[in-house]
Structures are given as C-alpha cells and as structure tokens.
C-alpha cells in the first residue's frame, strides 16, 4: 500500500490524538488544556490553525473519541460509518496545496476550518484509504494487557502486535521467558 508523506503525517496525528485519551479515571488526559492542544498542533505541524480556545479543545476531544471508535471497530463497515460521519461533519473540500516547502499534496479541510474539522477531514481521509484498500485490520490497539494504545501496523505481513516493541513487546517477552524458566525450575 502506497502511503504518501501527507497521509503518513495524518496517520501519525490521528494515532497520537487517540493516544492522548486517558485509559481510565485515574490517568491524565493528554489534552487537558488549550496549551496541550497547542503543543499537539506544533508537534504535528498542523497548518492553517488560528488562535485556539476552550471551544477548540472540547471539539477536538469529541473528534478524538470518534477516532477511537475507528480503532475499535469490529469490521470495515463499522469503521467506514464512523469515518463517513467525521468527514461529512467536517465539510470536506479537497484542494491541492504546496505550502511550507512540501510538494503538492491534498488537504481535505476547507480554508478557515476549525482544528476539529481539519483533523476530521485530513485524518479521516487517511483512515479511509485503509478501509478502501481492504486494510482496516492494520488500525489496531496494542495487545499488551496493560496497554491499549492505538497504532497503525505498517509491517509487510501485518504481524505487529504491540504499539512499541521496545516497551510493550519486550516487557511481555521477558515476562514469558521468566515464566518458562520458573516452570522449568519447578
């Protein structure tokens, strides 16, 4: 599957956005303040964003919840329904642009769109490409029991199981090794 630079940027943004949500009532929200939202925008180099407000923060949190539904979708039809809702609500207006030194690429948000609509349109379309290509199963959650972070499996054989093999994957492999050693020692 060919993934363009702008699609990859949108995928990274949507994964990071979904992963800002707290896992439970005790965890901190990664988008607790407008300043945190502004940092998210800076980190992902989201273009055409004006002054952010509490309204933007609330709207982006709502969109984040909808994107989480896509990663939890049981099948392509369920994922497509959520993506269609997000894209329609954003009022997509595809247009070619070559801003900030990047080659020509497509923005799906309308000029002057809110940050939530911008993310809904661009990130929604990035996820839509996976559904269209029959690759919806690549939109996953980490299989580590204590981690449910979202990620996009871009491995050649669709075999990635953990959000990060150095943390979650390694931790589970070490635990399994220790359990086997303990059982063998008897």
C-alpha positions as a Python dict, from the first residue, in 0.01 Angstrom:
ca = {
    (1, 'X'): (0, 0, 0),
    (2, 'X'): (145, 334, -105),
    (3, 'X'): (134, 589, 175),
    (4, 'X'): (221, 945, 80),
    (5, 'X'): (401, 1183, 313),
    (6, 'X'): (88, 1382, 399),
    (7, 'X'): (-113, 1064, 461),
    (8, 'X'): (162, 939, 693),
    (9, 'X'): (158, 1272, 879),
    (10, 'X'): (-220, 1244, 920),
    (11, 'X'): (-188, 884, 1041),
    (12, 'X'): (73, 987, 1298),
    (13, 'X'): (-151, 1272, 1411),
    (14, 'X'): (-462, 1057, 1449),
    (15, 'X'): (-274, 786, 1639),
    (16, 'X'): (-119, 1043, 1873),
    (17, 'X'): (-457, 1213, 1914),
    (18, 'X'): (-633, 888, 2009),
    (19, 'X'): (-349, 806, 2249),
    (20, 'X'): (-396, 1135, 2438),
    (21, 'X'): (-720, 999, 2583),
    (22, 'X'): (-692, 868, 2939),
    (23, 'X'): (-719, 490, 2973),
    (24, 'X'): (-925, 516, 3290),
    (25, 'X'): (-1043, 765, 3554),
    (26, 'X'): (-701, 773, 3722),
    (27, 'X'): (-498, 853, 3410),
    (28, 'X'): (-428, 1207, 3296),
    (29, 'X'): (-579, 1343, 2978),
    (30, 'X'): (-308, 1429, 2726),
    (31, 'X'): (-528, 1714, 2605),
    (32, 'X'): (-618, 1861, 2941),
    (33, 'X'): (-558, 2223, 2843),
    (34, 'X'): (-555, 2456, 2544),
    (35, 'X'): (-177, 2473, 2589),
    (36, 'X'): (-157, 2093, 2549),
    (37, 'X'): (-367, 2120, 2235),
    (38, 'X'): (-137, 2393, 2101),
    (39, 'X'): (162, 2166, 2171),
    (40, 'X'): (-10, 1884, 1980),
    (41, 'X'): (-62, 2122, 1685),
    (42, 'X'): (305, 2229, 1696),
    (43, 'X'): (436, 1872, 1725),
    (44, 'X'): (233, 1762, 1424),
    (45, 'X'): (293, 2079, 1223),
    (46, 'X'): (-81, 2119, 1162),
    (47, 'X'): (-115, 2403, 914),
    (48, 'X'): (-373, 2682, 892),
    (49, 'X'): (-456, 2685, 1263),
    (50, 'X'): (-552, 3013, 1423),
    (51, 'X'): (-578, 3101, 1791),
    (52, 'X'): (-702, 2801, 1989),
    (53, 'X'): (-973, 2821, 2255),
    (54, 'X'): (-1161, 2604, 2503),
    (55, 'X'): (-1419, 2553, 2228),
    (56, 'X'): (-1146, 2401, 2006),
    (57, 'X'): (-1027, 2181, 2291),
    (58, 'X'): (-1377, 2043, 2353),
    (59, 'X'): (-1437, 1987, 1981),
    (60, 'X'): (-1104, 1807, 1932),
    (61, 'X'): (-1177, 1584, 2232),
    (62, 'X'): (-1511, 1486, 2074),
    (63, 'X'): (-1337, 1407, 1745),
    (64, 'X'): (-1074, 1208, 1937),
    (65, 'X'): (-1349, 989, 2078),
    (66, 'X'): (-1488, 923, 1731),
    (67, 'X'): (-1142, 831, 1600),
    (68, 'X'): (-1106, 589, 1892),
    (69, 'X'): (-1422, 419, 1763),
    (70, 'X'): (-1249, 359, 1429),
    (71, 'X'): (-959, 179, 1602),
    (72, 'X'): (-1211, -29, 1800),
    (73, 'X'): (-1433, -110, 1500),
    (74, 'X'): (-1503, -480, 1458),
    (75, 'X'): (-1521, -459, 1080),
    (76, 'X'): (-1471, -231, 781),
    (77, 'X'): (-1838, -135, 763),
    (78, 'X'): (-1836, -9, 1122),
    (79, 'X'): (-1512, 183, 1066),
    (80, 'X'): (-1647, 329, 741),
    (81, 'X'): (-1964, 452, 911),
    (82, 'X'): (-1767, 649, 1171),
    (83, 'X'): (-1520, 781, 913),
    (84, 'X'): (-1806, 889, 686),
    (85, 'X'): (-1969, 1076, 977),
    (86, 'X'): (-1643, 1254, 1062),
    (87, 'X'): (-1569, 1353, 705),
    (88, 'X'): (-1924, 1469, 634),
    (89, 'X'): (-1940, 1676, 953),
    (90, 'X'): (-1612, 1843, 860),
    (91, 'X'): (-1749, 1960, 526),
    (92, 'X'): (-1451, 1835, 329),
    (93, 'X'): (-1323, 2049, 46),
    (94, 'X'): (-1034, 1871, -126),
    (95, 'X'): (-772, 2108, -266),
    (96, 'X'): (-415, 2082, -385),
    (97, 'X'): (-151, 2277, -197),
    (98, 'X'): (229, 2301, -180),
    (99, 'X'): (279, 2502, 138),
    (100, 'X'): (580, 2521, 371),
    (101, 'X'): (825, 2363, 128),
    (102, 'X'): (628, 2040, 79),
    (103, 'X'): (549, 1910, -269),
    (104, 'X'): (195, 1909, -399),
    (105, 'X'): (-47, 1723, -175),
    (106, 'X'): (-417, 1723, -95),
    (107, 'X'): (-578, 1894, 201),
    (108, 'X'): (-932, 1781, 265),
    (109, 'X'): (-1038, 2056, 505),
    (110, 'X'): (-1198, 2379, 391),
    (111, 'X'): (-994, 2700, 417),
    (112, 'X'): (-1056, 2856, 759),
    (113, 'X'): (-1188, 2529, 906),
    (114, 'X'): (-1173, 2474, 1279),
    (115, 'X'): (-898, 2250, 1413),
    (116, 'X'): (-1152, 1974, 1484),
    (117, 'X'): (-1283, 1989, 1126),
    (118, 'X'): (-926, 2000, 993),
    (119, 'X'): (-834, 1684, 1186),
    (120, 'X'): (-1164, 1514, 1100),
    (121, 'X'): (-1114, 1574, 730),
    (122, 'X'): (-742, 1502, 686),
    (123, 'X'): (-711, 1223, 942),
    (124, 'X'): (-1047, 1078, 841),
    (125, 'X'): (-933, 1055, 480),
    (126, 'X'): (-605, 893, 584),
    (127, 'X'): (-800, 625, 770),
    (128, 'X'): (-1046, 596, 480),
    (129, 'X'): (-762, 495, 248),
    (130, 'X'): (-701, 190, 469),
    (131, 'X'): (-1066, 87, 460),
    (132, 'X'): (-1082, 135, 81),
    (133, 'X'): (-767, -75, 36),
    (134, 'X'): (-914, -357, 248),
    (135, 'X'): (-652, -289, 516),
    (136, 'X'): (-876, -178, 807),
    (137, 'X'): (-724, -451, 1028),
    (138, 'X'): (-400, -250, 1027),
    (139, 'X'): (-570, 6, 1253),
    (140, 'X'): (-501, -163, 1585),
    (141, 'X'): (-472, -141, 1959),
    (142, 'X'): (-170, -274, 2146),
    (143, 'X'): (-216, -634, 2260),
    (144, 'X'): (-22, -588, 2583),
    (145, 'X'): (-268, -647, 2868),
    (146, 'X'): (-180, -319, 3043),
    (147, 'X'): (-169, -107, 2726),
    (148, 'X'): (-441, -21, 2478),
    (149, 'X'): (-255, 242, 2275),
    (150, 'X'): (-361, 281, 1913),
    (151, 'X'): (-117, 225, 1627),
    (152, 'X'): (-116, 159, 1253),
    (153, 'X'): (50, -168, 1160),
    (154, 'X'): (265, -85, 858),
    (155, 'X'): (462, -410, 871),
    (156, 'X'): (481, -601, 545),
    (157, 'X'): (299, -909, 678),
    (158, 'X'): (55, -731, 914),
    (159, 'X'): (219, -901, 1214),
    (160, 'X'): (277, -612, 1452),
    (161, 'X'): (103, -673, 1785),
    (162, 'X'): (239, -401, 2014),
    (163, 'X'): (245, -23, 1998),
    (164, 'X'): (618, -32, 2065),
    (165, 'X'): (825, -350, 2051),
    (166, 'X'): (1091, -196, 2277),
    (167, 'X'): (849, -138, 2564),
    (168, 'X'): (529, -342, 2548),
    (169, 'X'): (662, -620, 2327),
    (170, 'X'): (989, -658, 2514),
    (171, 'X'): (818, -648, 2854),
    (172, 'X'): (582, -932, 2756),
    (173, 'X'): (859, -1140, 2603),
    (174, 'X'): (1070, -1105, 2918),
    (175, 'X'): (770, -1199, 3135),
    (176, 'X'): (701, -1508, 2920),
    (177, 'X'): (1069, -1608, 2937),
    (178, 'X'): (1073, -1575, 3316),
    (179, 'X'): (751, -1778, 3345),
    (180, 'X'): (902, -2057, 3132),
    (181, 'X'): (1220, -2057, 3341),
    (182, 'X'): (1020, -2067, 3665),
    (183, 'X'): (808, -2355, 3535),
    (184, 'X'): (1116, -2547, 3418),
    (185, 'X'): (1283, -2496, 3756),
    (186, 'X'): (969, -2634, 3906),
}
